[in-house]
XYZ file of C-alpha atoms in Angstrom:
522
model
C 69.035 61.210 79.636
C 69.560 63.684 82.494
C 69.387 60.875 85.034
C 72.049 58.990 83.149
C 74.315 62.086 83.057
C 73.796 62.646 86.762
C 74.900 59.035 87.421
C 78.066 59.574 85.339
C 78.935 62.820 87.191
C 78.315 61.111 90.508
C 80.538 58.254 89.551
C 83.294 60.688 88.429
C 83.033 62.564 91.712
C 83.746 59.303 93.526
C 86.962 58.644 91.590
C 89.874 59.430 93.862
C 92.149 62.329 92.832
C 95.270 60.879 91.096
C 98.485 62.238 92.563
C 101.412 62.878 90.243
C 105.111 62.367 91.132
C 106.959 64.710 93.436
C 109.274 67.160 91.674
C 109.800 70.354 89.701
C 108.926 70.556 86.041
C 108.505 73.339 83.337
C 105.101 72.685 81.845
C 105.290 75.798 79.671
C 107.557 78.709 78.932
C 107.925 81.044 81.910
C 106.481 78.610 84.422
C 107.871 76.308 87.126
C 105.591 73.600 88.460
C 106.218 72.159 91.949
C 104.291 68.984 92.778
C 104.220 67.703 96.332
C 103.208 64.277 95.123
C 100.329 64.313 97.591
C 97.798 66.669 96.021
C 99.429 70.174 96.053
C 100.603 71.535 92.686
C 101.952 74.988 92.628
C 102.785 77.055 89.486
C 105.273 79.922 89.648
C 105.903 82.680 87.132
C 109.672 82.644 86.434
C 109.729 86.330 85.439
C 108.729 87.677 88.821
C 108.233 84.860 91.358
C 104.427 85.234 91.553
C 102.436 82.062 92.361
C 99.894 81.888 89.622
C 98.169 78.569 90.353
C 97.611 76.469 93.446
C 95.795 73.250 92.751
C 94.953 71.249 95.837
C 93.398 67.856 95.221
C 92.348 69.198 91.826
C 90.665 72.308 93.231
C 92.024 75.716 92.151
C 92.706 77.803 95.282
C 94.644 80.641 93.547
C 92.809 83.715 92.349
C 93.386 84.057 88.604
C 93.302 87.880 88.414
C 95.662 88.677 91.259
C 98.397 86.365 92.423
C 100.224 85.218 95.531
C 103.323 87.399 95.900
C 105.774 89.130 98.124
C 104.952 92.765 98.882
C 102.844 94.039 95.986
C 104.758 91.928 93.567
C 108.518 92.113 92.918
C 108.117 93.344 89.349
C 110.954 91.245 88.099
C 113.136 88.664 89.706
C 115.446 85.709 89.001
C 113.785 82.371 89.686
C 115.744 79.124 90.018
C 114.989 75.666 91.443
C 116.798 72.665 92.910
C 115.704 69.265 94.139
C 117.587 67.098 96.567
C 116.723 64.597 99.308
C 112.993 64.843 98.473
C 112.982 68.578 99.017
C 112.297 71.082 96.178
C 113.579 74.635 96.727
C 112.495 77.565 94.550
C 114.704 80.624 95.049
C 113.475 84.081 93.984
C 116.005 86.890 93.988
C 116.229 90.636 93.406
C 118.941 93.149 94.445
C 117.689 93.188 98.084
C 115.432 90.116 98.373
C 116.048 86.405 98.454
C 112.715 84.601 98.816
C 112.269 80.840 99.154
C 109.327 78.420 98.511
C 110.161 74.945 99.722
C 108.130 71.729 99.241
C 108.795 68.374 100.858
C 107.734 65.204 99.127
C 104.382 63.962 100.439
C 103.551 67.173 102.415
C 100.976 69.709 101.180
C 102.749 72.740 102.594
C 104.728 75.578 101.082
C 107.484 76.271 103.549
C 108.688 79.889 103.134
C 111.583 82.006 104.107
C 112.398 85.611 103.120
C 115.722 87.315 103.363
C 115.694 91.127 103.008
C 118.797 93.296 103.114
C 116.530 96.394 102.825
C 112.829 97.244 102.681
C 111.560 96.536 99.171
C 110.825 99.536 97.043
C 107.635 97.869 95.789
C 105.810 98.119 99.114
C 105.670 96.826 102.652
C 107.450 93.588 103.384
C 104.613 91.057 103.464
C 103.470 87.882 101.796
C 99.932 88.130 100.356
C 98.265 84.871 99.304
C 95.501 86.191 97.072
C 93.211 83.143 96.876
C 90.113 82.121 95.106
C 87.155 83.259 97.097
C 84.821 80.950 95.276
C 86.622 77.917 96.653
C 87.707 79.554 99.946
C 84.783 81.734 100.955
C 85.093 81.553 104.741
C 87.347 84.087 106.410
C 86.945 86.470 109.354
C 83.606 88.357 108.898
C 85.102 91.545 110.328
C 87.666 91.799 107.514
C 85.369 90.889 104.616
C 84.885 94.260 102.922
C 83.335 93.054 99.667
C 80.649 95.419 98.471
C 81.468 97.883 101.255
C 81.480 101.667 101.269
C 84.678 103.389 102.416
C 84.273 105.537 105.513
C 87.909 106.191 106.451
C 90.792 106.283 103.996
C 90.593 103.394 101.570
C 90.736 100.637 104.185
C 87.755 100.989 106.561
C 84.310 100.270 105.190
C 80.662 99.754 106.155
C 79.021 96.497 104.940
C 75.333 95.888 105.763
C 75.537 98.473 108.527
C 78.686 97.084 110.094
C 82.177 98.464 109.917
C 84.832 96.194 108.496
C 88.477 96.411 107.698
C 91.535 94.247 106.955
C 92.985 95.687 110.179
C 90.204 94.022 112.212
C 91.615 90.613 111.373
C 94.833 91.323 113.312
C 95.929 89.252 116.296
C 98.788 89.914 118.723
C 102.040 88.387 117.538
C 102.401 86.410 120.781
C 99.102 84.548 119.937
C 99.131 84.560 116.156
C 100.718 81.271 115.056
C 98.025 80.034 112.728
C 95.309 81.821 110.687
C 93.533 80.955 107.556
C 90.454 80.557 105.369
C 88.301 77.585 104.518
C 85.892 76.250 101.909
C 84.104 73.018 101.053
C 86.701 70.314 101.832
C 89.635 72.728 101.386
C 91.504 75.209 103.573
C 94.578 77.399 103.411
C 96.515 78.297 106.576
C 99.369 80.716 107.236
C 101.660 79.324 109.932
C 104.228 81.437 111.798
C 105.836 78.882 114.113
C 108.461 79.222 116.877
C 110.561 82.357 116.349
C 108.969 83.208 113.002
C 108.538 86.839 114.082
C 112.140 87.273 115.224
C 113.062 89.733 112.457
C 109.795 91.638 112.502
C 109.280 94.698 114.693
C 106.883 95.856 117.381
C 107.238 93.217 120.127
C 104.945 90.538 121.417
C 101.785 92.623 121.503
C 102.050 94.142 118.045
C 99.095 93.333 115.698
C 99.043 93.277 111.917
C 96.756 92.265 109.119
C 95.849 88.587 108.718
C 93.067 88.633 106.172
C 91.067 90.735 103.768
C 88.038 89.504 101.872
C 87.284 91.379 98.658
C 86.615 89.679 95.284
C 89.690 87.701 96.360
C 90.352 85.924 99.677
C 93.620 87.385 100.938
C 95.734 85.784 103.648
C 98.729 87.705 104.904
C 101.972 87.370 106.794
C 103.099 90.914 107.486
C 106.814 91.035 108.245
C 107.182 94.846 108.445
C 104.528 97.551 108.303
C 103.849 101.096 109.427
C 100.585 100.056 111.179
C 101.232 101.805 114.561
C 104.831 100.710 114.383
C 106.927 101.735 117.392
C 110.312 100.394 116.297
C 112.610 100.770 113.297
C 112.428 97.881 110.846
C 114.905 94.969 111.099
C 116.458 93.280 108.187
C 117.667 89.708 107.689
C 115.925 86.373 107.464
C 112.158 86.486 108.134
C 110.518 83.232 109.173
C 110.458 80.367 108.626
C 106.792 80.530 107.891
C 104.450 78.461 105.807
C 101.290 78.264 103.707
C 99.634 74.886 104.475
C 96.709 73.260 102.730
C 94.266 70.838 104.425
C 90.834 69.430 103.785
C 89.530 71.751 106.421
C 91.164 71.086 109.817
C 93.452 73.751 111.322
C 97.074 72.620 111.555
C 99.265 72.874 114.590
C 101.450 75.987 115.037
C 104.300 73.675 116.093
C 105.516 73.228 112.535
C 108.777 71.336 112.234
C 111.173 73.448 110.068
C 114.458 71.885 111.370
C 115.059 70.289 107.915
C 115.709 73.839 106.538
C 119.063 73.938 108.346
C 120.559 71.853 105.540
C 119.345 74.001 102.682
C 121.832 76.871 102.784
C 119.184 79.547 103.032
C 120.627 83.058 103.199
C 120.476 84.444 106.784
C 118.898 81.330 108.252
C 120.340 80.467 111.770
C 119.816 76.751 112.733
C 119.089 75.659 116.264
C 122.733 74.644 116.716
C 123.747 78.287 116.309
C 121.387 79.564 118.977
C 121.158 79.785 122.714
C 118.569 80.329 125.456
C 117.837 82.476 128.482
C 116.448 81.115 131.742
C 115.512 83.327 134.614
C 113.213 84.554 137.339
C 111.065 87.658 137.881
C 109.383 89.331 140.811
C 107.203 92.317 141.843
C 104.436 91.895 139.184
C 100.921 92.752 140.213
C 99.081 89.611 141.209
C 96.660 88.238 138.590
C 98.389 89.876 135.671
C 99.795 87.837 132.766
C 103.603 88.078 132.557
C 105.611 88.273 129.384
C 109.401 88.705 129.021
C 110.513 90.360 125.818
C 113.959 90.411 124.313
C 115.177 92.758 121.558
C 118.155 94.241 119.818
C 118.622 95.755 116.358
C 118.704 92.326 114.737
C 116.005 90.274 116.478
C 113.081 90.094 118.914
C 111.735 87.264 121.036
C 109.352 86.687 123.938
C 108.556 84.121 126.624
C 105.624 83.661 128.981
C 106.342 83.919 132.666
C 104.797 81.484 135.125
C 105.254 81.056 138.863
C 108.157 83.522 138.897
C 110.275 81.845 136.216
C 110.666 81.813 132.433
C 112.641 80.150 129.618
C 113.234 81.914 126.314
C 112.934 80.333 122.905
C 116.093 79.562 120.982
C 117.699 82.988 120.190
C 120.435 84.177 117.852
C 123.667 85.096 119.577
C 123.889 88.703 120.776
C 123.213 91.110 123.645
C 119.586 91.848 124.268
C 117.532 94.271 126.273
C 115.053 92.229 128.289
C 111.733 93.743 129.332
C 109.367 92.450 132.034
C 105.792 93.089 131.081
C 102.817 93.272 133.481
C 100.040 92.668 131.019
C 101.318 94.842 128.188
C 103.013 97.405 130.466
C 106.776 97.594 130.778
C 107.623 97.337 134.430
C 111.271 96.130 134.559
C 114.297 95.895 132.274
C 117.645 94.060 132.144
C 120.392 93.037 129.784
C 121.515 89.550 128.781
C 124.044 88.089 126.331
C 123.269 84.903 124.376
C 125.833 82.613 122.902
C 125.458 79.701 120.547
C 124.760 76.465 122.509
C 124.697 78.366 125.792
C 122.115 79.034 128.473
C 122.323 82.504 130.046
C 120.732 83.451 133.383
C 118.692 86.567 134.064
C 116.847 88.042 137.078
C 114.179 90.647 136.485
C 112.242 92.717 139.024
C 109.405 95.202 138.572
C 110.511 98.773 139.302
C 107.018 100.151 138.640
C 105.844 102.816 141.062
C 102.669 101.233 142.437
C 101.530 103.592 145.197
C 98.680 103.014 147.644
C 95.777 104.678 145.858
C 92.800 106.551 147.190
C 90.913 105.342 144.121
C 91.753 103.816 140.798
C 89.965 103.321 137.497
C 91.324 100.409 135.643
C 94.612 98.513 136.241
C 98.104 99.583 135.129
C 98.540 96.812 132.562
C 99.153 98.772 129.314
C 95.702 98.067 127.991
C 92.165 99.636 128.275
C 90.726 96.188 129.122
C 87.500 96.514 131.067
C 86.751 100.040 129.855
C 83.773 101.083 127.756
C 84.023 99.667 124.201
C 87.368 97.989 124.832
C 85.827 94.598 124.075
C 84.844 95.818 120.619
C 87.552 98.121 119.462
C 89.814 95.473 117.992
C 87.206 94.261 115.479
C 85.184 97.377 114.594
C 85.469 101.125 113.988
C 84.604 103.516 116.823
C 81.644 104.743 114.707
C 80.104 101.279 114.503
C 76.442 101.208 115.677
C 77.292 98.171 117.890
C 79.574 100.422 120.037
C 78.103 101.917 123.151
C 77.845 105.720 123.118
C 81.233 107.307 123.527
C 79.736 110.277 125.443
C 81.183 112.691 126.721
C 81.028 110.494 129.825
C 80.399 111.527 133.404
C 81.869 108.897 135.706
C 81.304 108.638 139.451
C 83.981 106.945 141.580
C 82.569 103.600 142.648
C 80.971 102.868 139.298
C 82.133 99.899 137.211
C 85.130 100.699 135.013
C 83.004 99.458 132.065
C 81.329 102.883 132.198
C 84.626 104.722 131.659
C 85.681 105.395 128.024
C 88.587 103.321 126.719
C 89.580 106.219 124.422
C 89.052 109.952 124.347
C 88.802 112.006 121.161
C 89.313 115.775 121.105
C 86.446 116.279 118.613
C 84.137 113.701 120.054
C 83.802 112.592 123.672
C 85.847 115.314 125.428
C 85.888 116.109 128.284
C 85.554 113.064 130.526
C 84.150 114.156 133.875
C 84.898 112.349 137.125
C 82.802 112.980 140.249
C 84.241 111.989 143.599
C 83.124 112.601 147.178
C 86.163 112.880 149.415
C 86.564 112.463 153.160
C 88.623 114.975 155.141
C 91.482 112.482 155.358
C 91.654 112.161 151.550
C 92.298 115.739 150.611
C 95.405 117.834 150.658
C 98.271 117.659 148.131
C 97.716 114.641 145.959
C 98.844 113.209 142.622
C 96.524 112.272 139.760
C 98.162 109.712 137.482
C 96.877 108.960 133.992
C 98.447 106.133 131.961
C 97.830 105.845 128.235
C 98.732 103.032 125.813
C 98.440 104.948 122.552
C 98.075 108.411 121.122
C 97.173 109.936 117.803
C 98.113 113.411 116.388
C 99.810 114.414 119.643
C 96.732 113.842 121.818
C 97.410 113.896 125.551
C 95.376 114.683 128.716
C 95.175 118.004 130.476
C 93.135 118.015 133.754
C 91.074 120.469 135.684
C 90.443 119.603 139.345
C 87.726 121.870 140.780
C 89.103 125.314 140.068
C 92.727 124.266 139.405
C 93.970 123.546 135.871
C 97.128 121.635 135.138
C 99.849 122.660 132.774
C 99.784 121.083 129.386
C 102.117 118.084 129.390
C 104.746 117.552 126.706
C 103.593 115.822 123.572
C 103.955 112.036 123.557
C 106.372 110.296 121.246
C 104.886 110.451 117.861
C 103.869 107.301 116.000
C 103.109 108.111 112.388
C 99.969 106.049 112.006
C 96.345 105.871 112.842
C 95.775 103.713 115.858
C 92.414 103.124 117.590
C 90.406 103.455 114.375
C 92.507 100.579 112.952
C 91.551 98.275 115.796
C 94.572 98.596 118.056
C 95.389 100.203 121.418
C 99.055 99.174 121.160
C 101.290 102.210 120.785
C 103.787 103.628 123.312
C 102.848 103.378 126.985
C 103.031 106.872 128.560
C 102.411 108.098 132.126
C 101.247 111.586 133.062
C 101.457 112.763 136.662
C 99.606 115.862 137.794
C 100.587 117.327 141.236
C 97.332 118.667 142.712
C 98.144 121.507 145.141
C 97.003 121.485 148.706
C 93.708 123.346 149.072
C 92.373 122.203 145.701
C 90.514 119.110 146.826
C 87.694 119.572 149.340
C 85.935 117.283 151.856
C 82.741 116.543 149.959
C 82.046 116.793 146.227
C 84.929 117.166 143.779
C 84.933 117.350 139.992
C 87.819 116.365 137.704
C 87.705 117.126 133.981
C 90.028 115.400 131.556
C 90.433 117.109 128.195
C 92.422 116.137 125.081
C 94.988 118.734 124.092
C 97.162 118.822 120.949
C 98.798 121.237 118.605
C 97.172 119.250 115.759
C 93.609 119.281 114.507
C 91.172 116.752 113.076
C 87.592 115.800 113.106
C 85.628 113.046 114.796
C 87.468 109.846 115.482
C 90.461 111.179 113.495
C 90.896 114.068 115.797
C 93.759 113.963 118.369
C 93.116 111.199 120.782
C 94.529 108.853 123.357
C 93.732 105.423 124.783
C 93.438 105.051 128.519
C 95.300 102.430 130.515
C 94.328 103.563 134.018
C 93.607 106.646 136.198
C 94.756 106.747 139.770
C 94.640 109.219 142.656
C 97.122 108.892 145.498
């Protein structure tokens, strides 16, 4: 009997999934069903715009306790639909949001666009696909917090002795075109193609949440957030972006969204209404990656420099501040105006003061790359047992930079001590320069060189957010110069102490802190 049933089930499993016809239907009151005609069937709640079911080849990918939604759910919204030219458009509107889900016949992708005239009152502007973890169990390990114990706020946990957080799934915007989760023969992928980040804020190196694994499998596109945010939010059309479904393979980030130009989407600017910038750059430190950023109050873009030249993506018309980045460090600026259908020219040159140094720890690139624990900080908490000891560290000039701490905490690894043996030609009046890429709670360096102590520098520009404990070093690049008086340094052994000072308090890794970019003596 059991053998016979097994043969029946095996036979049923071999029957190919039957695709229904493309289109939009109302299978029950309060629901819109959108069928791609190729295996993707999406069900939308007409009261609020939540996606309540995602069937892909007959497999339920949508969690049934929490749904896929904008922000934390819009509460209530007007939901309408239209079908033309083999394209189904679902429009979800509130007083400040117009949100679109678009399905093309024969393609298993939800194309998405979001127009926001203001930040939504129901939470940060983000799309959260809350998916079925039973069918999509495989996401980034570092952001799977299921069964964890909170150790910082309500968003950093320990799981089986390792620290995990949704923040540890983040990837720099400039590199984050596709991210997703997979299961047995199914996968869901968030795609942010082309200029999909143009209305977001933070620039090319900003990082935001991509995933969180709880009892659901969450996949995000964060459009605006306060996660170490250094710019005011932009409003307008966000995207286009997409949620694509495959049998496992990762799709290309070069998603064709040109068909959307005919749909009349609010705030959408087609390619024909955009222009480009071509230009040259010079003076960047050899071996450093080069990025050119463009921004104004309405949009942001970036291009990769190569061989002294660059070409921007298609940009909306307007006047932009252009920034030349050496690594992640701003080294030059310019201004350029873009017109529809036009190609503007721009020449950028580094104006960074790069003196001949007596010694240097690290490279002025806006990052702590190469320093102690810098290779781990983006995917784990500073308290993680996989981290090397934070110290306090005593560093001798000539050691590898990998022995120098990437961050310094007032109530933790302060002070950092530098030992240096100087020759007679290296003493006299000198400058100690410390560059930082991020700060928390007003943390900044004060130095003591032998018997001389510097003044306390002004507080850095405040960013109202945790930083390094959330897996990022990207804040506001700041430079501190300390003029060491003649007679302070001696031929022979010298000791430099770097302390964290702040008018604020805190304990452990949430005490005032800063992240090192480089330390130079010249």
